[in-house]
XYZ file of C-alpha atoms in Angstrom:
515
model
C 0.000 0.000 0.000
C 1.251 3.361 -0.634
C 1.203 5.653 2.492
C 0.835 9.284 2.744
C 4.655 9.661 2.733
C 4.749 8.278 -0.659
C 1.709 10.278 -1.967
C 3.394 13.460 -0.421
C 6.528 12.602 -2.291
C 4.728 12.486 -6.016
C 3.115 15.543 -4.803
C 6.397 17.155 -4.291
C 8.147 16.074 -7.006
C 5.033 17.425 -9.555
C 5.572 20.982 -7.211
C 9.017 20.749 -8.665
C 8.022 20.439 -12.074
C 5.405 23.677 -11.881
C 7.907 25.782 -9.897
C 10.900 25.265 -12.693
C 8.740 24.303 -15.944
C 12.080 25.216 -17.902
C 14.752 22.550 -18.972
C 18.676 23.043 -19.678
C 20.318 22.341 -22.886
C 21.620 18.740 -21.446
C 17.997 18.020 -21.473
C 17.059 19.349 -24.994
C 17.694 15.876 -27.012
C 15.123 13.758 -25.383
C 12.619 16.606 -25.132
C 12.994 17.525 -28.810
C 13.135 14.051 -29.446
C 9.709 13.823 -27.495
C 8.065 17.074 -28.957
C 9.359 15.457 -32.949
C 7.385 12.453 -32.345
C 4.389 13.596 -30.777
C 4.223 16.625 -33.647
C 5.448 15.023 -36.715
C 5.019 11.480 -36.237
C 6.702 9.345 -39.357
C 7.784 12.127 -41.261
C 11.328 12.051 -39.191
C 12.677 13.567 -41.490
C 11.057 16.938 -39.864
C 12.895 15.955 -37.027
C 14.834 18.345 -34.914
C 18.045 16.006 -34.614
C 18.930 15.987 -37.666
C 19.837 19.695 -37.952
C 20.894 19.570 -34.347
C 22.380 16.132 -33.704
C 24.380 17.169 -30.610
C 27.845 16.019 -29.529
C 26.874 11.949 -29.363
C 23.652 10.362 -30.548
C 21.539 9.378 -28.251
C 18.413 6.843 -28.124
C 15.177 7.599 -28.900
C 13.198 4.678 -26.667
C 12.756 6.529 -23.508
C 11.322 9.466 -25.814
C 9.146 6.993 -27.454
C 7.719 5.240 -23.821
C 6.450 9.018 -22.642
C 5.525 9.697 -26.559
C 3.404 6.629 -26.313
C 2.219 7.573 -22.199
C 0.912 11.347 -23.950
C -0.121 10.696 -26.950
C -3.438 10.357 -25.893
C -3.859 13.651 -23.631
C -3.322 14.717 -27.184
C -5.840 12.895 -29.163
C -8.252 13.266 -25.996
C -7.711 17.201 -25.477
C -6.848 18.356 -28.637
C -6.560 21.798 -27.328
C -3.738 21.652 -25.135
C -1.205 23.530 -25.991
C 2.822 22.757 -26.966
C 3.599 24.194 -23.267
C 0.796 22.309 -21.759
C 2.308 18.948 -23.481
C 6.362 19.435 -22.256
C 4.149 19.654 -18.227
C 2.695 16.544 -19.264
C 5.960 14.706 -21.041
C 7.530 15.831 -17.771
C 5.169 14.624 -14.955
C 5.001 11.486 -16.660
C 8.632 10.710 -16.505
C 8.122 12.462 -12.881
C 6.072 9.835 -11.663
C 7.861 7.138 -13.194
C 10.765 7.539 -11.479
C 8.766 8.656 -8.327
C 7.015 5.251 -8.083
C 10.444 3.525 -8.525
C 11.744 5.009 -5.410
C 8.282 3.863 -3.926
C 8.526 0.610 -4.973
C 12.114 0.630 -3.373
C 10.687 1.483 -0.511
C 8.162 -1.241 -0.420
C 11.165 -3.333 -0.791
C 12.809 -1.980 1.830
C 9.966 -1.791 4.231
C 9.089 -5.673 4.027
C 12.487 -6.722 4.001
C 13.607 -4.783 6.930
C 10.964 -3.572 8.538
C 8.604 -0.774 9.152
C 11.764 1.445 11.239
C 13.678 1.544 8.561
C 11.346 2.313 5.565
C 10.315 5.287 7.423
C 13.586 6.334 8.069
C 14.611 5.564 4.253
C 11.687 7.245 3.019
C 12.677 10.462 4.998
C 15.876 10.434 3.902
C 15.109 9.844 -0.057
C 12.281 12.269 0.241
C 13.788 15.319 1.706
C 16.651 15.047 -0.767
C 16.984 17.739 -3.582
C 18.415 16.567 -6.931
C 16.779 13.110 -7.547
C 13.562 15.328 -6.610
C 14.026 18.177 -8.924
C 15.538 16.197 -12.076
C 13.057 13.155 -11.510
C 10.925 14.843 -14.150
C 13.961 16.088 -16.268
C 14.256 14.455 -19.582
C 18.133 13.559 -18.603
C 19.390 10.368 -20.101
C 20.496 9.260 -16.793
C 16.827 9.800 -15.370
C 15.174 7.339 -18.009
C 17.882 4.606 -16.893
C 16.820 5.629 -13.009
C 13.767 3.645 -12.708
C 14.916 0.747 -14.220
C 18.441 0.724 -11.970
C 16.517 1.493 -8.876
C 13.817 -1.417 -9.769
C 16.750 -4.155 -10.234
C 18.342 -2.777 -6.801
C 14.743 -3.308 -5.560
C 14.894 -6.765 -7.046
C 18.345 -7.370 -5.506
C 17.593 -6.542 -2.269
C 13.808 -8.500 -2.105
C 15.594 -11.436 -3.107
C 18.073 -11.732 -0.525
C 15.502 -10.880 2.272
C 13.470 -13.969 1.768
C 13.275 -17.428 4.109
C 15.856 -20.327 2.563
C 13.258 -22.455 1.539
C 12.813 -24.494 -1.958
C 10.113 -21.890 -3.007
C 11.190 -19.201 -2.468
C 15.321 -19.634 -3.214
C 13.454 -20.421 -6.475
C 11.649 -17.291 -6.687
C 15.019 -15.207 -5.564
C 17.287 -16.296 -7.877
C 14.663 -15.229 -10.367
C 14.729 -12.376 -9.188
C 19.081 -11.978 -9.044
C 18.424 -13.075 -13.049
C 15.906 -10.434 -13.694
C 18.009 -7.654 -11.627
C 20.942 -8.355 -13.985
C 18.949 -8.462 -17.109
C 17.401 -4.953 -16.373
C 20.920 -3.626 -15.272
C 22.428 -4.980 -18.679
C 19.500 -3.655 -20.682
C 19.871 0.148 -19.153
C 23.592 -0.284 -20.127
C 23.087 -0.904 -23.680
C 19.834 1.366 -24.126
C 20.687 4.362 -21.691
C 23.745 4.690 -20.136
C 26.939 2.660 -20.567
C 28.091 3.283 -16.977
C 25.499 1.353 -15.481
C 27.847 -1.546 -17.072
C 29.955 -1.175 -13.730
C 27.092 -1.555 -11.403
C 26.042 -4.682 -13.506
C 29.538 -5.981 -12.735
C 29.812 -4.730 -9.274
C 26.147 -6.744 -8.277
C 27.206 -9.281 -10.126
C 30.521 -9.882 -8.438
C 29.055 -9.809 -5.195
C 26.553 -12.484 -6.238
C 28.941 -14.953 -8.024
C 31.506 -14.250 -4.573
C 28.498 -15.330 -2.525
C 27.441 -18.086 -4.616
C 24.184 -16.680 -5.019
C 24.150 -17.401 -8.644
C 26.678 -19.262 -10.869
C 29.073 -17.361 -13.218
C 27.181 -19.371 -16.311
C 23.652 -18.150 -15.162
C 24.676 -14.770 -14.292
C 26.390 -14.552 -18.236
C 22.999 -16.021 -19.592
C 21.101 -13.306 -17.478
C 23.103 -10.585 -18.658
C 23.305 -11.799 -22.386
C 19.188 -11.736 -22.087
C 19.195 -8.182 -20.989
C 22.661 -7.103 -23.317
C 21.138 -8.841 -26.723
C 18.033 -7.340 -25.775
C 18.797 -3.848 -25.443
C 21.176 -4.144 -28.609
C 18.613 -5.459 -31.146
C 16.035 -2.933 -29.883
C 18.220 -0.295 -30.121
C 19.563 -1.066 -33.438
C 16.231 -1.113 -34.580
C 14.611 1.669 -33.244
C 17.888 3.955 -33.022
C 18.713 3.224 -36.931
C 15.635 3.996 -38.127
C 15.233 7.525 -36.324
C 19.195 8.498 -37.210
C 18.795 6.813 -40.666
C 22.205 4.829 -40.645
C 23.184 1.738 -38.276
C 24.039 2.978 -34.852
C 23.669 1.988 -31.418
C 23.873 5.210 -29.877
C 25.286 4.337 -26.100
C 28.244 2.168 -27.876
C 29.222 5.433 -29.959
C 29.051 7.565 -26.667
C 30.696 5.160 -24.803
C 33.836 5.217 -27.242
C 33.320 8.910 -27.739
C 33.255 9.261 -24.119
C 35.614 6.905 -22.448
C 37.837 5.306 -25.463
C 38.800 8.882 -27.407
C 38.459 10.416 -23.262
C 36.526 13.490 -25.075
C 34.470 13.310 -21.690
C 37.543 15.330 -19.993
C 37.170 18.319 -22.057
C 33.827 18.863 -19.911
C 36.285 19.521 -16.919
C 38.145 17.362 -14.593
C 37.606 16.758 -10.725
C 40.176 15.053 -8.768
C 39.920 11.300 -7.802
C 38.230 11.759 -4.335
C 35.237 14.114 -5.797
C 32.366 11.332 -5.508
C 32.923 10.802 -2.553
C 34.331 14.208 -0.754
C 32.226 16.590 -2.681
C 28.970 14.542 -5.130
C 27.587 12.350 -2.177
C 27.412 14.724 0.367
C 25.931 16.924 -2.135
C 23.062 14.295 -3.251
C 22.460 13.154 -0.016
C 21.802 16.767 1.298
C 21.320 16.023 4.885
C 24.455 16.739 6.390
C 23.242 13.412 8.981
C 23.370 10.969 6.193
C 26.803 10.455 5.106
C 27.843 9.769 8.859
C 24.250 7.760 9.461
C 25.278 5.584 6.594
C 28.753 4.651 8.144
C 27.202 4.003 11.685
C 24.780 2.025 9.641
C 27.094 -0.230 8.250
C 29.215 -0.388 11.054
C 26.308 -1.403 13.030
C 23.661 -3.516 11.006
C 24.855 -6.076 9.287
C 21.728 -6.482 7.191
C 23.647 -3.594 5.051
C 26.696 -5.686 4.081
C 25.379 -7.629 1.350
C 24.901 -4.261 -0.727
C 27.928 -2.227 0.529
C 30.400 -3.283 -1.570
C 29.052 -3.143 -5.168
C 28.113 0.132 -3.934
C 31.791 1.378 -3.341
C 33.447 -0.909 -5.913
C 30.622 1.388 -8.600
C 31.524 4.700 -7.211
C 35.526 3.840 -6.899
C 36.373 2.540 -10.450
C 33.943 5.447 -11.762
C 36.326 7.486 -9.808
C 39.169 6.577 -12.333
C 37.368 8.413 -14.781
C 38.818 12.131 -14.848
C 35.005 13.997 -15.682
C 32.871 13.899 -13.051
C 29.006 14.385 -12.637
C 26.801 13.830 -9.857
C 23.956 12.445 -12.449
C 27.054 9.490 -13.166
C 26.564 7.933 -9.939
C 22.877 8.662 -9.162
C 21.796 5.024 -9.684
C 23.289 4.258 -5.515
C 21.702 7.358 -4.172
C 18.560 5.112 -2.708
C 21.614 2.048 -1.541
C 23.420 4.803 0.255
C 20.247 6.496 1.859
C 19.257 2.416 2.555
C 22.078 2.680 4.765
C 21.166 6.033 6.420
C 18.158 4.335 7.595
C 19.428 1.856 9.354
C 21.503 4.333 11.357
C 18.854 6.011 11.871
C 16.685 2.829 12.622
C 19.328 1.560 14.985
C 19.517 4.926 17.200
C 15.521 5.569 17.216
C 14.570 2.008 18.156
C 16.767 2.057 21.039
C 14.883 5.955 22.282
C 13.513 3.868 25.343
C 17.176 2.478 27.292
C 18.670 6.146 27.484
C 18.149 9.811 27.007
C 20.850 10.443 24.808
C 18.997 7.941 22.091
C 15.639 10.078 22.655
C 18.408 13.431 21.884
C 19.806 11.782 18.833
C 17.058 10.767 17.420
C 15.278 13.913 17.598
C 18.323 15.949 15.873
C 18.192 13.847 13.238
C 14.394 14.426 12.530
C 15.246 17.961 12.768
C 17.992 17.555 10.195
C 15.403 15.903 7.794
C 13.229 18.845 8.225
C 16.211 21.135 7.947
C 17.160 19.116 4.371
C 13.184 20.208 2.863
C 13.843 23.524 3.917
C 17.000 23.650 2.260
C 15.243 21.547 -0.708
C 12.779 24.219 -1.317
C 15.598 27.249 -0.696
C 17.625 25.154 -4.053
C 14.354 24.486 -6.041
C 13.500 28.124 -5.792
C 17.136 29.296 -6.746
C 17.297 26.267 -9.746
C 14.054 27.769 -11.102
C 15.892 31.467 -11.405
C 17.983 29.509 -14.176
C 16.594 29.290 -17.117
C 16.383 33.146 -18.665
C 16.168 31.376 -22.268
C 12.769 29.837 -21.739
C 11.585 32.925 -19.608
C 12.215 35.216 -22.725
C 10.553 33.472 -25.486
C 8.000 32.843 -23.323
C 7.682 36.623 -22.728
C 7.356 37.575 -26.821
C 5.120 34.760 -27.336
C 2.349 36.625 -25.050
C 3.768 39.891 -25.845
C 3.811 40.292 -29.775
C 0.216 40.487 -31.394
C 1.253 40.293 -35.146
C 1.361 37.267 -36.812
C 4.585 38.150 -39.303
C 7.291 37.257 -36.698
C 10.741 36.011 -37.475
C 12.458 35.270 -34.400
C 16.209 33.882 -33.847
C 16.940 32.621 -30.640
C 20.772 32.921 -30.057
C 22.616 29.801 -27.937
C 22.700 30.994 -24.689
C 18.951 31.313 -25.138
C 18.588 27.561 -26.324
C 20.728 25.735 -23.409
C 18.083 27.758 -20.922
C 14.804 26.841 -21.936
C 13.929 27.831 -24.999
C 12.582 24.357 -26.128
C 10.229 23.025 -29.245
C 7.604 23.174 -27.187
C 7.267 26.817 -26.463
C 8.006 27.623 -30.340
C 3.903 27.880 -29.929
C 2.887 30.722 -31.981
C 1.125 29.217 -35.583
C 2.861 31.079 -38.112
C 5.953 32.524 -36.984
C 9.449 31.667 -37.588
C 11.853 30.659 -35.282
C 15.414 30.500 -35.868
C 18.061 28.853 -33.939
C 21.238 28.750 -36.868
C 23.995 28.647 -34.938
C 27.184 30.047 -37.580
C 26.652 33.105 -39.632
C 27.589 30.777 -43.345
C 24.237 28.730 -42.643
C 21.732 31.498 -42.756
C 19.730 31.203 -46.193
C 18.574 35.152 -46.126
C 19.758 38.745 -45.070
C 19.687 39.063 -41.266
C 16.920 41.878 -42.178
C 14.566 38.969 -42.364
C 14.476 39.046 -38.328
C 11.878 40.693 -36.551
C 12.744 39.787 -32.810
C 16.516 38.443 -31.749
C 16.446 36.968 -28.150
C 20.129 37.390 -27.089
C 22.479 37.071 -24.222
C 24.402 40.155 -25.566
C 23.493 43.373 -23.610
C 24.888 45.876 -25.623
C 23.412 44.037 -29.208
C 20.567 46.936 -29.754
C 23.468 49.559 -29.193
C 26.215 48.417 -31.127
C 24.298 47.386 -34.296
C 26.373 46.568 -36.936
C 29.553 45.962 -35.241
C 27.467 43.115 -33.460
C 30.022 40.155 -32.906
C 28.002 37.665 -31.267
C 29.368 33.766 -32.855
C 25.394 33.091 -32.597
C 24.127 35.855 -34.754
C 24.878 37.000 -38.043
C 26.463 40.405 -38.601
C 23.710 43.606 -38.576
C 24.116 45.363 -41.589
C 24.768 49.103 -40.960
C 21.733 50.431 -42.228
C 19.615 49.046 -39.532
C 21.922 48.659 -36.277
C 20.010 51.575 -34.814
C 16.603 50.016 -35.740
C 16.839 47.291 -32.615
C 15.392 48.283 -29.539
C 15.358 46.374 -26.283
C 12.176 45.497 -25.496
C 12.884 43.010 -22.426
C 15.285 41.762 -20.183
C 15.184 38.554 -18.229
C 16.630 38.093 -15.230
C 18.832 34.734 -13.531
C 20.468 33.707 -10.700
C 23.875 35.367 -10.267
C 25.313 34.414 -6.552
C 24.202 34.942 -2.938
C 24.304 38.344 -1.582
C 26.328 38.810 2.238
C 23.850 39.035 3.928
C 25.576 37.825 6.974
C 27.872 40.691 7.099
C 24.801 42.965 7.971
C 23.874 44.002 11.903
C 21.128 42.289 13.663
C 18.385 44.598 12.978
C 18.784 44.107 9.315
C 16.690 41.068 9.725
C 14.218 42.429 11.632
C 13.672 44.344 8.648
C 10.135 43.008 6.759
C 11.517 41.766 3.302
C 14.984 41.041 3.856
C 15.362 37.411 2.735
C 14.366 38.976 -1.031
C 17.916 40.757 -0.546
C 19.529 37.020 -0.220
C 19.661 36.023 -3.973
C 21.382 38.238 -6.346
C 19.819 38.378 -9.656
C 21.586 39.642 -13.005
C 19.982 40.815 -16.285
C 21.204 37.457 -18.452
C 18.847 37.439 -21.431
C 17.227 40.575 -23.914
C 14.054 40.599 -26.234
C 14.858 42.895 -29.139
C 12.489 43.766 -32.024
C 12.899 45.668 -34.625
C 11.122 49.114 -34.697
């Protein structure tokens, strides 16, 4: 049954969708992708990837599962509009992952007991980033529910009684958990290829399954994923590809990953964990955890071996090694479990255990301080947004520079019937004059002043004649640091209206028309 902690937490993770509707540019391909598909259907050749392919192809399935989940609020409601449609793409891929974590839960709750589902649901909940990009159309959160359903697997399996039935029914389950891992390898994300070994290691070192059965398993998942891909992946890029085997030797054979940025080795674990995990109780709840139950040892070391030899890569991402996130809050609860359980032999249990429910209300508020500062990101979206309700005319020729495109200026708020909108990238690859142009949404501040001596690498060059004819006509502003506040005296705060003084905010994005 799902409880009113789990209800609360689709709740909040929809509340995170409506308070940043906006997407980044890392999210563009599977959006577009979704968008292309529910818009043009067959004719793919329509399709935005082609003129935009991005660094790596990528794989159009997950776009095609929440294509398939909204196509019919868009036969049914015909009159929803493009903007409606990316909240609905969205919330479905929202709630998909959201009842995977619930369904870990579950797992969690009947295997351990009520103490530490509660605990593990607090800790999950309250955290920020799995929250806020559950409904972001990230390639690493369409591989999320299916990794956190095969840890689900893994862990119900192992928490059964030893007899005939249901050793049957659990190594069933071990199969199944490898198959899904091996399929989200080949489909979504090739990293998930180390978890798949790391589970699998632990298995085959505790005899759990044999190395033959555990190869079959995986080969079932692997040869899966790779004729499905093939398939669907040629077809929509129109030559044979298998897009997470080209990003994979893209990635990690040519090392292109590293010209992203580099982190030193330690950065999972000194800086990205502490950062997922949010509550500053976890990481240290999670040690005491293991130290302490030994229920946890069965999944601790797949866990580290996945986040160690990921280490050894030089780029770093938290999104990389989001797939342990619910493992290494597993572990949090039973710290937490251990401590609370015990309230009744002393006081300084009944002490503990109330400072960490305090943390875990302290890690919402701080939640719902970095939703509100995330949503102040995406000036891009915010701007065409702002012309599409602002301009009345119907002849409107709009280009949308690059900075504007990486912060939300998607497919689906290109809305207005009848208007162009123009996203060339290089000055050579516009067909016409740059006279064409009614509207130019631009990062550059000084474009409407300078005119013709415009050098923006996004926009073509303004021909003299008209540099004085752009006029800005909006500005959008984004998040640009946190004021010091703290250096102010004591009565500052008493001051109504102070916290808006907290967040600095920065012009980032104009609207210019032509007058």
């Amino acid at each position: 049954m799902i409880d009113v902690l789990d209800y609360s937490y689709l709740v909040l993770i929809l509340v995170h969708l409506f308070a940043s509707p906006f997407t980044k540019v890392e999210e563009s391909f599977n959006l577009h992708a979704i968008h292309d598909i529910l818009m043009h259907g067959s004719d793919i050749y329509s399709y935005d990837h082609f003129e935009f392919p991005g660094v790596v192809p990528r794989t159009f399935i997950g776009a095609i599962v929440i294509s398939l989940l909204a196509k019919p609020v868009q036969l049914l409601a015909p009159w929803t509009s493009k903007f409606a449609l990316q909240y609905i793409v969205r919330g479905i891929l929202g709630l998909i992952n959201g009842f995977s974590l619930i369904y870990f839960r579950r797992v969690v709750t009947r295997a351990f007991g009520n103490s530490v589902g509660f605990w593990f649901g607090l800790f999950q909940y309250s955290q920020f980033h799995i929250t806020y990009y559950a409904s972001r159309t990230l390639p690493n959160m369409f591989a999320f529910p299916l990794t956190t359903i095969a840890l689900a697997l893994w862990i119900h399996a192992q928490s059964g009684n030893n007899n005939n039935n249901n050793n049957r029914h659990g190594q069933q389950q071990l199969q199944t958990t490898i198959a899904i891992l091996a399929f989200a390898t080949i489909v979504f994300r090739f990293e998930i290829l180390i978890v798949t070994a790391a589970v699998a290691l632990s298995l085959l070192i505790n005899r759990q399954l044999s190395p033959s059965v555990i190869i079959v398993a995986g080969l079932k998942g692997g040869i899966f994923g790779l004729i499905l891909s093939a398939i669907v992946d040629s077809y929509f890029w129109q030559f044979p590809l298998i897009p997470e085997i080209w990003g994979f030797y893209f990635n990690a054979i040519l090392g292109k990953s590293s010209e992203w940025g580099v982190e030193p080795i330690h950065a999972y674990f000194s800086k990205h964990i502490p950062k997922l995990l949010l509550n500053p109780a976890a990481l240290p709840l999670a040690v005491f955890g293991i130290l302490f139950d030994r229920r946890s040892h069965k999944y601790v070391a797949p866990t580290v071996l996945f986040i160690s030899v990921y280490s050894l890569q030089p780029h770093k991402e938290w999104r990389f090694i989001i797939y342990v996130v619910p493992l290494i809050s597993l572990y949090a609860a039973f710290g937490a479990s251990w401590l609370s359980t015990r309230i009744h032999k002393s006081f300084v249990y009944k002490i503990t255990s109330f400072l960490i429910l305090s943390l875990v209300g302290l890690t919402f508020l701080l939640s719902g301080v970095f939703l509100y500062v995330s949503s102040l990101n995406y000036p891009g979206g915010q701007a065409l947004q702002f012309l599409n309700h602002q301009a009345t005319t119907t002849n409107v020729s709009v280009h949308l520079d690059v900075s504007t495109c990486m912060t939300g200026a998607t497919l689906f708020l290109q809305t207005r019937h009848g208007w162009e909108y123009d996203k060339t990238e290089h000055k050579h690859e516009q067909e016409a004059s740059y006279d064409r142009f009614t509207h130019v949404i631009s990062a550059d501040a000084d474009f409407a002043a300078h005119g013709h001596q415009a050098t923006m690498r996004t926009i073509p060059t303004i021909d003299e004649h008209h540099g004085s004819d752009w006029h800005r006509q909006h500005a959008v502003k984004a998040f640009a640091g946190i004021n010091p506040v703290w250096t102010h005296k004591p009565e500052f705060f008493l001051q109504p209206g102070w916290w808006n003084y907290v967040v600095k905010l920065q012009d980032r994005i104009f609207v210019y028309n032509r007058q």
